[in-house]
Coordinates of C-alpha atoms and ligand atoms in Angstrom, one line a residue:
Chain A
M400 CA -32.1 -33.1 5.2
T401 CA -30.2 -30.5 6.8
P402 CA -32.2 -27.5 6.8
L403 CA -31.5 -24.7 6.4
L404 CA -31.9 -23.0 8.5
Q405 CA -32.4 -24.7 12.4
V406 CA -34.3 -21.8 14.9
S407 CA -35.0 -22.9 18.6
D408 CA -37.1 -21.4 21.1
V409 CA -35.9 -18.4 20.4
S410 CA -36.8 -15.4 22.5
K411 CA -37.2 -11.4 22.6
F412 CA -38.0 -8.9 25.7
Y413 CA -37.8 -5.0 25.3
G414 CA -38.1 -5.0 29.1
H415 CA -40.4 -6.6 30.7
R416 CA -42.5 -6.5 26.9
I417 CA -42.3 -9.6 25.2
G418 CA -41.1 -9.7 21.1
C419 CA -41.2 -12.8 21.6
K420 CA -40.7 -16.1 23.0
D421 CA -39.8 -20.2 23.2
V422 CA -39.7 -20.6 19.0
S423 CA -38.7 -23.3 17.7
F424 CA -39.0 -24.4 13.4
N425 CA -37.0 -25.8 10.7
L426 CA -36.9 -24.4 7.4
Y427 CA -36.0 -26.4 4.4
P428 CA -34.1 -25.3 1.6
G429 CA -37.1 -24.9 -1.3
E430 CA -39.5 -24.2 1.4
V431 CA -41.2 -21.0 2.2
M432 CA -42.4 -19.7 5.6
G433 CA -45.1 -18.2 6.7
I434 CA -45.6 -15.6 9.7
V435 CA -48.6 -13.9 10.7
G436 CA -50.9 -12.1 13.7
E437 CA -52.2 -9.5 14.7
S438 CA -50.3 -6.3 14.9
G439 CA -48.0 -6.5 18.1
S440 CA -47.9 -9.8 18.0
G441 CA -43.6 -10.1 17.8
K442 CA -43.2 -11.4 14.1
S443 CA -40.6 -8.4 13.3
T444 CA -39.6 -9.0 16.3
L445 CA -39.1 -12.9 15.1
L446 CA -38.0 -12.2 11.6
N447 CA -35.6 -10.0 12.7
C448 CA -34.1 -11.5 15.1
L449 CA -33.7 -14.1 12.4
A450 CA -32.2 -12.3 10.1
G451 CA -29.7 -10.8 12.4
H452 CA -30.6 -6.9 13.4
L453 CA -31.5 -8.2 16.4
T454 CA -30.0 -10.0 18.8
P455 CA -32.3 -12.9 21.0
D456 CA -32.0 -13.6 24.4
T457 CA -31.9 -17.5 23.8
G458 CA -31.5 -20.0 21.6
A459 CA -30.2 -20.5 18.9
V460 CA -30.3 -20.2 15.5
Q461 CA -28.5 -21.8 13.3
F462 CA -27.6 -21.6 9.3
D463 CA -27.0 -24.4 7.4
T464 CA -23.2 -22.3 5.7
R465 CA -21.7 -23.6 2.5
T466 CA -18.3 -24.0 4.1
D467 CA -19.1 -24.7 7.7
G468 CA -23.0 -26.3 7.9
L469 CA -24.8 -25.7 10.1
R470 CA -23.9 -22.0 12.4
D471 CA -25.5 -20.9 15.5
T472 CA -26.1 -17.0 13.9
V473 CA -26.0 -15.6 17.3
T474 CA -22.8 -16.3 18.2
M475 CA -20.5 -16.0 15.2
S476 CA -19.0 -13.1 14.3
E477 CA -20.4 -10.2 13.5
P478 CA -18.3 -9.8 9.8
E479 CA -19.4 -13.4 9.0
R480 CA -22.7 -12.0 10.7
R481 CA -22.5 -9.1 8.6
M482 CA -21.0 -10.9 5.4
L483 CA -24.2 -13.1 4.8
S484 CA -25.9 -10.4 5.3
R485 CA -24.5 -9.6 1.9
T486 CA -24.5 -12.8 0.0
D487 CA -26.6 -15.6 1.4
W488 CA -29.4 -14.0 3.3
A489 CA -31.2 -11.3 1.5
F490 CA -33.9 -8.6 3.4
V491 CA -36.6 -7.4 1.5
H492 CA -38.3 -4.6 4.0
Q493 CA -42.0 -2.9 3.9
H494 CA -40.8 0.4 2.8
A495 CA -38.8 0.2 -0.1
C496 CA -36.6 3.2 1.3
D497 CA -35.6 0.8 4.0
G498 CA -34.3 -1.3 1.6
L499 CA -32.6 1.3 -1.1
R500 CA -30.8 4.3 -1.6
M501 CA -32.3 6.3 -2.4
N502 CA -30.3 9.3 -3.9
V503 CA -28.7 5.9 -5.8
S504 CA -29.5 4.9 -9.5
A505 CA -31.9 2.4 -9.9
G506 CA -28.9 1.0 -11.6
G507 CA -27.1 1.6 -8.4
N508 CA -29.2 -0.2 -6.3
V509 CA -29.1 -3.4 -8.3
G510 CA -25.4 -3.4 -8.4
E511 CA -24.3 -2.5 -5.2
R512 CA -24.3 -6.1 -3.3
L513 CA -22.2 -7.5 -6.9
M514 CA -19.6 -4.9 -5.4
A515 CA -20.0 -5.5 -2.0
V516 CA -18.7 -9.2 -3.3
N517 CA -15.8 -7.4 -5.1
A518 CA -17.3 -7.1 -9.0
R519 CA -15.2 -4.4 -10.0
H520 CA -15.7 -4.4 -14.0
Y521 CA -18.7 -2.1 -15.0
G522 CA -20.0 -2.9 -18.0
D523 CA -20.4 -6.2 -16.3
I524 CA -22.4 -4.9 -13.1
R525 CA -24.8 -2.7 -15.2
D526 CA -25.3 -6.2 -17.9
K527 CA -27.2 -7.5 -14.5
A528 CA -28.8 -4.8 -13.6
T529 CA -30.2 -4.5 -16.4
D530 CA -31.6 -8.0 -16.3
W531 CA -32.0 -7.7 -12.9
L532 CA -34.1 -4.6 -13.4
G533 CA -36.2 -6.8 -16.2
R534 CA -36.9 -9.9 -14.6
V535 CA -39.1 -7.6 -11.8
E536 CA -40.4 -5.5 -14.6
I537 CA -38.4 -2.3 -14.6
S538 CA -37.3 -1.6 -18.2
A539 CA -33.9 -1.4 -19.0
D540 CA -34.5 3.1 -19.7
R541 CA -34.8 3.5 -15.9
I542 CA -31.7 2.4 -14.5
D543 CA -30.0 6.0 -13.7
D544 CA -32.7 7.2 -12.6
R545 CA -33.5 6.8 -8.7
P546 CA -36.3 5.0 -7.0
T547 CA -37.7 8.4 -6.1
A548 CA -38.8 9.5 -8.8
F549 CA -40.8 5.4 -8.9
S550 CA -44.1 4.7 -7.8
G551 CA -44.5 2.6 -5.3
G552 CA -45.4 -0.8 -7.0
M553 CA -42.0 -0.3 -8.4
Q554 CA -39.7 0.9 -5.6
Q555 CA -40.3 -2.7 -3.8
R556 CA -39.8 -4.9 -7.2
L557 CA -36.4 -2.7 -7.5
Q558 CA -36.0 -3.9 -3.9
I559 CA -36.5 -7.6 -5.1
A560 CA -33.7 -6.8 -7.7
R561 CA -31.3 -5.4 -5.8
N562 CA -31.5 -7.8 -3.4
L563 CA -32.1 -11.1 -5.9
V564 CA -28.6 -10.6 -8.3
T565 CA -26.0 -12.2 -6.1
G566 CA -28.6 -15.6 -5.9
P567 CA -29.3 -15.7 -2.1
R568 CA -30.4 -19.1 -0.5
L569 CA -33.1 -17.2 2.4
V570 CA -34.7 -14.3 1.2
F571 CA -36.2 -13.1 4.6
M572 CA -39.2 -10.1 4.0
D573 CA -41.1 -8.1 7.0
E574 CA -45.1 -7.5 4.8
P575 CA -43.4 -7.1 1.4
T576 CA -46.5 -6.4 -0.3
G577 CA -47.7 -4.0 2.9
G578 CA -49.0 -0.4 2.1
L579 CA -49.2 -0.8 -1.3
D580 CA -52.6 -0.3 -3.5
V581 CA -54.6 -4.0 -4.2
S582 CA -53.8 -4.2 -7.9
V583 CA -50.5 -3.3 -7.5
Q584 CA -50.7 -5.7 -4.4
A585 CA -51.2 -8.2 -6.5
R586 CA -48.8 -8.1 -9.5
L587 CA -46.2 -7.7 -6.8
L588 CA -47.9 -10.9 -5.4
D589 CA -47.5 -12.4 -8.7
L590 CA -43.6 -11.6 -9.8
L591 CA -42.7 -12.7 -6.2
R592 CA -44.1 -16.4 -6.9
G593 CA -42.5 -15.9 -10.7
L594 CA -39.5 -16.3 -8.7
V595 CA -39.7 -18.4 -5.7
R596 CA -40.6 -21.1 -8.1
E597 CA -38.2 -20.0 -10.5
M598 CA -35.1 -19.1 -8.1
N599 CA -36.3 -22.4 -5.9
L600 CA -36.4 -19.0 -3.4
S601 CA -36.6 -20.1 0.5
A602 CA -37.7 -17.2 2.3
I603 CA -39.2 -16.4 5.3
I604 CA -43.0 -13.9 4.9
V605 CA -43.7 -11.5 7.7
T606 CA -47.6 -10.5 6.3
H607 CA -50.6 -9.8 7.9
D608 CA -52.3 -10.3 4.4
L609 CA -53.5 -14.3 4.6
A610 CA -54.1 -14.0 0.5
V611 CA -50.2 -13.6 0.8
V612 CA -49.8 -16.2 2.3
R613 CA -52.8 -18.8 0.3
L614 CA -50.5 -17.9 -2.2
L615 CA -47.0 -17.9 -1.8
A616 CA -46.0 -20.2 1.5
D617 CA -45.9 -23.9 2.0
R618 CA -45.6 -23.6 5.4
L619 CA -48.1 -21.3 7.8
M620 CA -46.6 -20.1 11.4
V621 CA -49.5 -18.4 13.5
M622 CA -48.4 -15.8 16.2
K623 CA -50.0 -13.9 19.6
D624 CA -48.2 -11.9 21.8
G625 CA -45.4 -13.2 20.5
H626 CA -45.6 -16.4 21.0
V627 CA -46.7 -19.7 18.0
V628 CA -50.1 -21.0 18.2
E629 CA -50.3 -22.4 16.1
T630 CA -48.4 -24.2 13.0
G631 CA -48.5 -26.2 10.4
L632 CA -48.8 -26.8 6.2
T633 CA -50.6 -23.2 4.7
D634 CA -53.8 -24.8 3.1
Q635 CA -53.9 -27.1 6.5
V636 CA -53.8 -24.3 9.0
L637 CA -55.9 -22.2 6.8
D638 CA -58.9 -24.6 5.9
D639 CA -58.5 -26.1 9.6
P640 CA -58.1 -24.2 12.1
Q641 CA -56.9 -26.0 15.3
H642 CA -56.4 -22.9 17.2
A643 CA -59.7 -20.7 18.5
Y644 CA -57.2 -17.7 17.3
T645 CA -56.4 -18.6 14.1
Q646 CA -60.1 -19.7 13.8
L647 CA -60.9 -16.1 14.2
L648 CA -58.0 -15.4 12.1
V649 CA -59.1 -17.1 9.7
S650 CA -62.6 -16.2 10.0
S651 CA -62.7 -12.3 9.9
V652 CA -60.7 -12.4 6.7
L653 CA -63.4 -14.5 4.8
Q654 CA -66.1 -12.6 6.3
V655 CA -64.0 -9.5 4.2
Chain B
M501 CA 10.1 36.2 22.6
N502 CA 6.4 37.2 22.5
D503 CA 3.4 36.3 24.6
Y504 CA 2.4 33.1 23.0
N505 CA 3.0 29.8 23.7
F506 CA 5.6 28.2 20.5
A507 CA 2.5 27.9 17.8
Y508 CA -0.1 29.1 20.1
L509 CA -1.0 25.5 21.1
D510 CA -0.3 24.7 24.9
E511 CA 1.8 22.4 25.0
Q512 CA -0.6 19.5 26.3
T513 CA -2.8 19.4 23.3
K514 CA 0.3 19.3 20.9
R515 CA 1.4 16.2 22.7
M516 CA -2.6 15.3 22.8
I517 CA -2.2 15.5 18.7
R518 CA 1.3 14.1 18.8
R519 CA -0.1 10.5 19.9
A520 CA -2.9 10.7 17.1
I521 CA -0.6 11.4 14.7
L522 CA 1.7 8.6 15.5
K523 CA -0.7 6.3 15.3
G524 CA -2.2 7.2 12.1
L525 CA 1.2 6.7 10.9
A526 CA 1.2 3.4 12.2
I527 CA -2.2 3.1 11.2
P528 CA -2.5 4.1 7.5
G529 CA -5.2 5.6 5.9
Y530 CA -7.6 5.3 9.9
Q531 CA -8.6 8.4 10.6
V532 CA -8.1 8.9 14.4
P533 CA -10.6 11.0 16.3
F534 CA -8.3 14.1 18.0
A535 CA -9.9 16.6 20.4
S536 CA -10.3 19.2 18.0
R537 CA -9.1 22.5 19.7
E538 CA -10.5 26.6 18.5
M539 CA -8.5 28.3 16.9
P540 CA -8.4 32.0 16.3
M541 CA -9.5 30.9 12.4
P542 CA -12.8 29.7 11.6
Y543 CA -13.3 26.4 10.9
G544 CA -12.7 26.1 6.4
W545 CA -9.6 28.3 7.1
G546 CA -7.8 24.6 7.4
T547 CA -7.8 24.7 11.0
G548 CA -7.0 20.7 11.1
G549 CA -4.2 21.7 9.0
V550 CA -3.7 24.1 11.5
Q551 CA -2.6 22.5 15.3
V552 CA -1.0 19.4 13.1
S553 CA 0.8 22.4 11.9
A554 CA 2.0 23.5 15.3
A555 CA 2.0 19.7 17.5
V556 CA 4.8 19.1 14.2
L557 CA 6.7 22.4 14.1
T558 CA 9.5 22.5 16.0
P559 CA 11.6 26.2 15.9
D560 CA 14.5 24.9 13.8
D561 CA 11.6 24.2 10.3
T562 CA 11.0 26.3 7.8
F563 CA 7.7 26.5 7.1
K564 CA 5.4 27.3 3.7
V565 CA 1.8 27.6 2.8
I566 CA 0.0 26.6 -0.6
D567 CA -3.3 27.3 -1.4
Q568 CA -4.5 25.9 -4.4
G569 CA -0.7 25.9 -5.7
A570 CA -0.2 29.5 -4.4
D571 CA 1.5 31.5 -1.4
D572 CA 0.5 34.0 -2.0
T573 CA -3.9 33.6 -1.7
T574 CA -5.4 35.3 2.0
N575 CA -5.9 31.8 3.2
A576 CA -2.2 31.0 3.0
V577 CA -0.7 34.4 3.6
S578 CA -2.1 34.0 7.3
I579 CA -1.5 31.0 8.2
R580 CA 1.4 31.3 7.3
R581 CA 2.0 34.8 9.3
F582 CA 0.2 33.0 12.5
F583 CA 3.1 31.2 12.4
E584 CA 6.1 32.7 11.8
K585 CA 4.4 35.1 15.3
T586 CA 3.7 32.6 17.1
A587 CA 6.2 29.9 16.1
G588 CA 9.1 32.8 15.4
V589 CA 10.2 29.8 12.4
S590 CA 11.1 31.4 9.6
V591 CA 9.3 31.1 6.0
T592 CA 9.0 30.0 3.0
E593 CA 7.6 30.5 -1.1
A594 CA 10.4 27.1 -2.2
T595 CA 8.8 24.4 -2.0
A596 CA 12.6 22.8 -1.2
D597 CA 14.0 24.8 1.3
A598 CA 10.6 24.1 3.9
T599 CA 10.5 21.5 5.9
V600 CA 7.0 21.4 7.0
I601 CA 4.4 22.4 4.2
Q602 CA 1.2 22.9 5.3
T603 CA -1.5 22.9 2.1
R604 CA -4.9 22.9 0.9
H605 CA -6.0 21.3 -2.0
R606 CA -2.3 20.2 -4.1
I607 CA 0.4 18.6 -3.9
P608 CA 4.0 20.9 -4.9
E609 CA 5.2 19.2 -8.7
E610 CA 8.8 19.6 -7.3
P611 CA 9.2 15.4 -5.3
L612 CA 9.7 16.2 -1.9
R613 CA 11.9 14.8 0.2
E614 CA 12.3 12.8 3.6
D615 CA 12.9 15.0 5.9
Q616 CA 10.3 17.3 4.9
I617 CA 6.3 16.5 5.6
L618 CA 3.0 17.7 4.2
V619 CA -0.1 19.1 6.3
Y620 CA -3.1 18.7 4.8
Q621 CA -6.3 21.0 5.3
V622 CA -9.4 18.4 4.8
P623 CA -12.1 19.9 5.3
I624 CA -14.8 15.9 5.3
P625 CA -11.9 13.1 6.4
E626 CA -15.5 10.6 6.4
P627 CA -15.1 9.2 2.2
L628 CA -18.5 6.9 2.6
R629 CA -20.2 10.0 4.1
F630 CA -21.5 10.8 1.1
L631 CA -23.8 7.7 0.2
E632 CA -23.1 6.9 4.3
P633 CA -24.0 9.9 7.2
S634 CA -24.5 7.3 9.7
E635 CA -20.8 8.0 11.4
I636 CA -21.3 4.9 13.3
E637 CA -22.2 2.7 9.8
T638 CA -19.4 4.0 8.2
R639 CA -16.9 3.1 11.0
K640 CA -17.7 -0.6 10.9
M641 CA -17.6 0.1 7.5
H642 CA -13.5 0.5 7.8
S643 CA -13.4 -2.0 10.8
L644 CA -14.8 -4.2 8.5
E645 CA -13.4 -3.3 5.2
E646 CA -16.8 -3.2 3.7
Y647 CA -16.2 -0.5 0.6
G648 CA -18.7 -2.1 -1.5
L649 CA -19.8 1.3 -0.7
M650 CA -17.3 3.4 -2.8
H651 CA -17.0 1.7 -6.1
V652 CA -21.4 2.4 -6.3
K653 CA -20.0 6.2 -5.9
L654 CA -18.3 5.4 -8.8
Y655 CA -20.4 3.8 -11.1
E656 CA -22.9 6.5 -10.1
D657 CA -19.9 8.6 -11.8
I658 CA -20.5 6.6 -14.4
S659 CA -23.8 6.1 -15.6
Q660 CA -24.1 9.7 -15.6
H661 CA -21.0 10.9 -17.2
G662 CA -19.7 7.9 -19.3
A663 CA -16.5 7.9 -17.1
I664 CA -15.7 8.1 -14.1
A665 CA -16.5 13.2 -13.2
T666 CA -15.1 12.7 -10.1
A667 CA -12.2 14.8 -10.3
Y668 CA -10.9 15.9 -6.7
A669 CA -10.6 14.9 -3.7
Y670 CA -10.9 10.9 -6.1
P671 CA -10.7 8.6 -3.2
V672 CA -7.4 5.9 -2.0
K673 CA -7.1 2.5 -0.1
V674 CA -3.8 2.8 1.1
E675 CA -1.7 0.1 2.0
G676 CA -4.6 -2.3 0.8
R677 CA -6.6 -1.4 3.4
Y678 CA -7.9 1.8 4.2
V679 CA -9.9 4.3 1.9
M680 CA -9.0 7.7 2.5
D681 CA -9.9 10.8 0.9
P682 CA -6.9 12.3 -0.1
S683 CA -8.0 15.5 0.5
P684 CA -10.2 17.6 -2.6
I685 CA -7.1 17.7 -4.2
P686 CA -6.9 17.3 -8.7
K687 CA -6.9 13.7 -9.0
F688 CA -3.7 14.9 -10.6
D689 CA -2.3 14.4 -7.8
N690 CA -3.4 11.1 -6.5
P691 CA -0.2 9.6 -8.2
K692 CA 2.4 11.3 -5.6
L693 CA 0.6 10.8 -2.9
E694 CA 3.0 7.6 -2.6
M695 CA 5.6 10.0 -1.6
D696 CA 8.5 10.3 0.7
A697 CA 8.4 12.7 2.6
I698 CA 5.7 11.9 5.7
Q699 CA 2.2 13.4 4.3
L700 CA 0.0 14.2 8.0
F701 CA -3.9 15.3 7.4
G702 CA -5.7 17.2 9.2
A703 CA -10.0 17.9 10.4
G704 CA -10.1 20.9 12.8
R705 CA -14.6 19.9 12.2
E706 CA -14.3 16.7 12.6
Q707 CA -11.6 15.8 14.7
R708 CA -10.0 13.8 13.0
I709 CA -6.5 13.1 11.8
Y710 CA -5.4 10.7 9.6
A711 CA -1.6 10.0 8.0
I712 CA 0.3 8.0 5.0
P713 CA 4.3 7.3 6.3
P714 CA 6.7 7.4 3.8
H715 CA 6.8 4.8 0.5
T716 CA 3.6 3.7 1.5
Q717 CA 1.7 1.9 -0.9
V718 CA -1.6 4.3 -2.3
V719 CA -4.3 2.4 -5.0
S720 CA -6.6 5.5 -6.6
L721 CA -10.2 3.2 -6.9
D722 CA -11.7 2.2 -10.2
F723 CA -12.7 -0.4 -12.9
D724 CA -11.2 -2.5 -14.5
D725 CA -12.9 -1.6 -17.8
H726 CA -13.0 2.5 -16.8
P727 CA -9.6 3.0 -15.0
F728 CA -8.3 5.3 -12.6
E729 CA -6.6 8.2 -15.8
P730 CA -4.5 11.4 -13.2
T731 CA -6.1 13.8 -15.8
K732 CA -5.3 17.7 -17.0
A733 CA -5.4 20.2 -19.4
D734 CA -4.4 18.9 -22.7
H735 CA -2.2 22.3 -22.5
A736 CA 1.2 23.4 -21.6
C737 CA 2.0 26.0 -19.2
D738 CA 1.5 29.4 -21.2
I739 CA 4.4 31.0 -18.9
C740 CA 7.2 28.4 -17.9
G741 CA 5.7 26.1 -20.7
A742 CA 5.9 22.8 -18.9
E743 CA 3.8 19.8 -19.8
D744 CA 4.2 17.6 -16.9
S745 CA 2.9 19.9 -14.0
Y746 CA -1.5 20.4 -13.5
L747 CA -2.3 24.0 -14.8
D748 CA -5.1 26.3 -14.2
E749 CA -7.0 28.4 -16.6
L750 CA -7.5 31.8 -17.0
I751 CA -9.8 34.1 -18.6
V752 CA -8.0 36.2 -19.9
D753 CA -10.0 39.3 -22.0
D754 CA -13.8 39.8 -23.2
Q755 CA -12.9 37.5 -26.2
G756 CA -13.4 34.4 -24.3
G757 CA -9.7 34.6 -24.7
R758 CA -7.4 32.2 -22.3
M759 CA -4.3 30.7 -21.2
F760 CA -3.2 28.4 -19.0
M761 CA -0.7 28.4 -16.1
C762 CA 0.8 26.3 -13.3
S763 CA -0.8 26.1 -10.4
D764 CA 2.4 25.6 -8.7
T765 CA 3.7 29.1 -9.0
D766 CA 6.6 28.4 -7.0
Y767 CA 7.4 25.1 -9.7
C768 CA 6.9 27.8 -12.8
N769 CA 8.7 30.4 -11.6
G770 CA 11.9 27.6 -10.3
R771 CA 11.0 26.5 -14.0
R772 CA 11.0 30.1 -15.0
A773 CA 14.6 31.3 -13.5
A774 CA 16.0 28.5 -14.9
G775 CA 15.5 29.9 -18.7
N776 CA 12.3 28.1 -19.7
A777 CA 9.5 30.0 -21.8
G778 CA 5.6 28.7 -22.5
T779 CA 3.9 30.4 -26.0
Q780 CA 2.4 33.7 -23.5
S781 CA 5.6 34.5 -21.5
I782 CA 7.4 37.3 -21.0
P783 CA 10.8 37.9 -19.7
M784 CA 11.3 37.9 -16.2
E785 CA 13.0 41.0 -15.7
A786 CA 10.2 42.6 -16.9
T787 CA 7.8 41.8 -14.6
E788 CA 9.4 42.6 -11.6
Ligands
LIG988 N1 -38.4 -1.7 19.9 C1 -39.0 -1.3 20.7 N2 -39.2 -1.5 21.9 C2 -40.4 -1.6 22.8 N3 -40.8 -2.3 22.9 C3 -41.2 -2.7 20.8 C4 -40.5 -2.6 20.3 N4 -40.2 -2.9 19.2 C5 -41.5 -3.8 18.9 N5 -42.4 -3.5 20.5 C6 -43.4 -4.6 20.9 O1 -43.0 -5.8 20.5 C7 -44.6 -6.5 20.5 C8 -43.8 -7.2 19.2 O2 -43.3 -5.9 18.3 P1 -43.3 -6.5 16.3 O3 -43.7 -4.9 16.0 O4 -42.3 -7.1 16.7 O5 -44.4 -7.0 16.1 P2 -44.9 -6.6 14.2 O6 -45.8 -8.8 14.8 O7 -44.2 -7.2 13.4 O8 -45.7 -6.4 14.7 P3 -46.6 -5.0 13.1 O9 -48.3 -6.5 12.2 O10 -47.8 -4.0 13.2 O11 -45.8 -5.2 13.0 C9 -45.0 -5.6 20.7 O12 -45.5 -5.2 21.9 C10 -44.3 -3.9 20.0 O13 -45.3 -3.3 20.8
LIG989 MG1 -44.0 -5.7 11.8

């Protein structure tokens, strides 16, 4: 099977400081990969390199495009990469305000990606937006409200709807449950798990919450100081960690 | 002779502006940056339009200034006087007699000809600005033709008002390529943007010039199920009886009495002089 994403030796430096170094892995269709590690370990740097927001200093990020098969997204032209960003890829930010237009209604936020790919029928756009708000448990009568009038959890769910409405093939998420209350996190996780299964989503999820990966991720990558120190099936890594750092990570969580 | 260089600006500056204009004409709807100069009038008074006019005027031109359709507002009068004084050009209020027309917020009702130039004063040249404040990002959107955001604005309009409520500065796509702000003209004027004359747009504070060459396709953006409509008040002009012109509504007494009259004063006067009359018109002689 062709991997959906093939990452080879990706490194990114900030001056002399390592962002992430020599990261390689394959992601197969329908697979969810979790990336965990302490603060500053390079998770966001890696994710942004994969999603085309940062240009890696070395390495290749091959994506299985619909028309031409595997293509290196690092070297493809910017218009092509931006086209992928608004069609086949989705990016869910930790802070909803980075991923939403706060001065545009919920319906407009969800509709934007449709209009970006030339949807020109208002009624259809609105129907799809209404449907997607329902799927993320936002009631239809909030469609004309701005995200500023929403709670943090609702904003995050809106961001997810806005990203998934065009049926992306790969979803990047950076701490999608970070900064939310524990009970709100649980509901969001439930919702995400449902959508991942139902849509058979391929996703890469950055988090430092092991509960999130336990629930969502098929495979797990552990990062420390910009390097991948351990990788494997989620249950395997969490139940039988090999690397000393992973053991520490797992045990510190279990003590909580 | 007077103490100014012809049309106030020095030759060097006018050449720089002409280059921007030519580039604008070569890439219809594209915003060309230019080094806007200080003019002896505040921004918001048409400094962009004035610089463009200064760069295209020749001693043989006849100049007209329209402000919201009228030739006699303070703004229109001061710009007209400015070029009378600095360029010594003849001036007129008659659309047909003018070779260069500087306008704020209107396109004349009378169709313009190939030997005329229409210069617009533009406050905000970037149509994507309302939803995307970053200049770097909007430039990228233009260069990659990513115009979905423009429809988000129209979507918001319909969801709030039940119809596209944008009545002025209604966005257009020029020659199938660049999305452009036509300046705050009423959308009633949008169909006239496809014309025989050259149209030049100058934004002084924002330092941008853009253009529509003659006979260029200009399409107003819309949705399939909410098509563009160039609306106006559903009335005839009470002065000249015109049914096809853009109307201003006037409150005429304390009882809420109102009347409608052409916003294009020259058009209205021309029709009256030709013997047309509206329901409230006073005979022409009596007003003089
Ligand atoms: N823009 C930047 N300029 C310089 N250094 C940076 C920049 N962004 C990140 N870094 C550094 O790169 C390293 C990795 O940072 P990164 O943000 O990828 O970590 P992270 O794992 O996402 O952390 P967190 O869990 O706190 O979000 C850190 O040492 C960080 O200080
Ligand atoms: Mg991070």
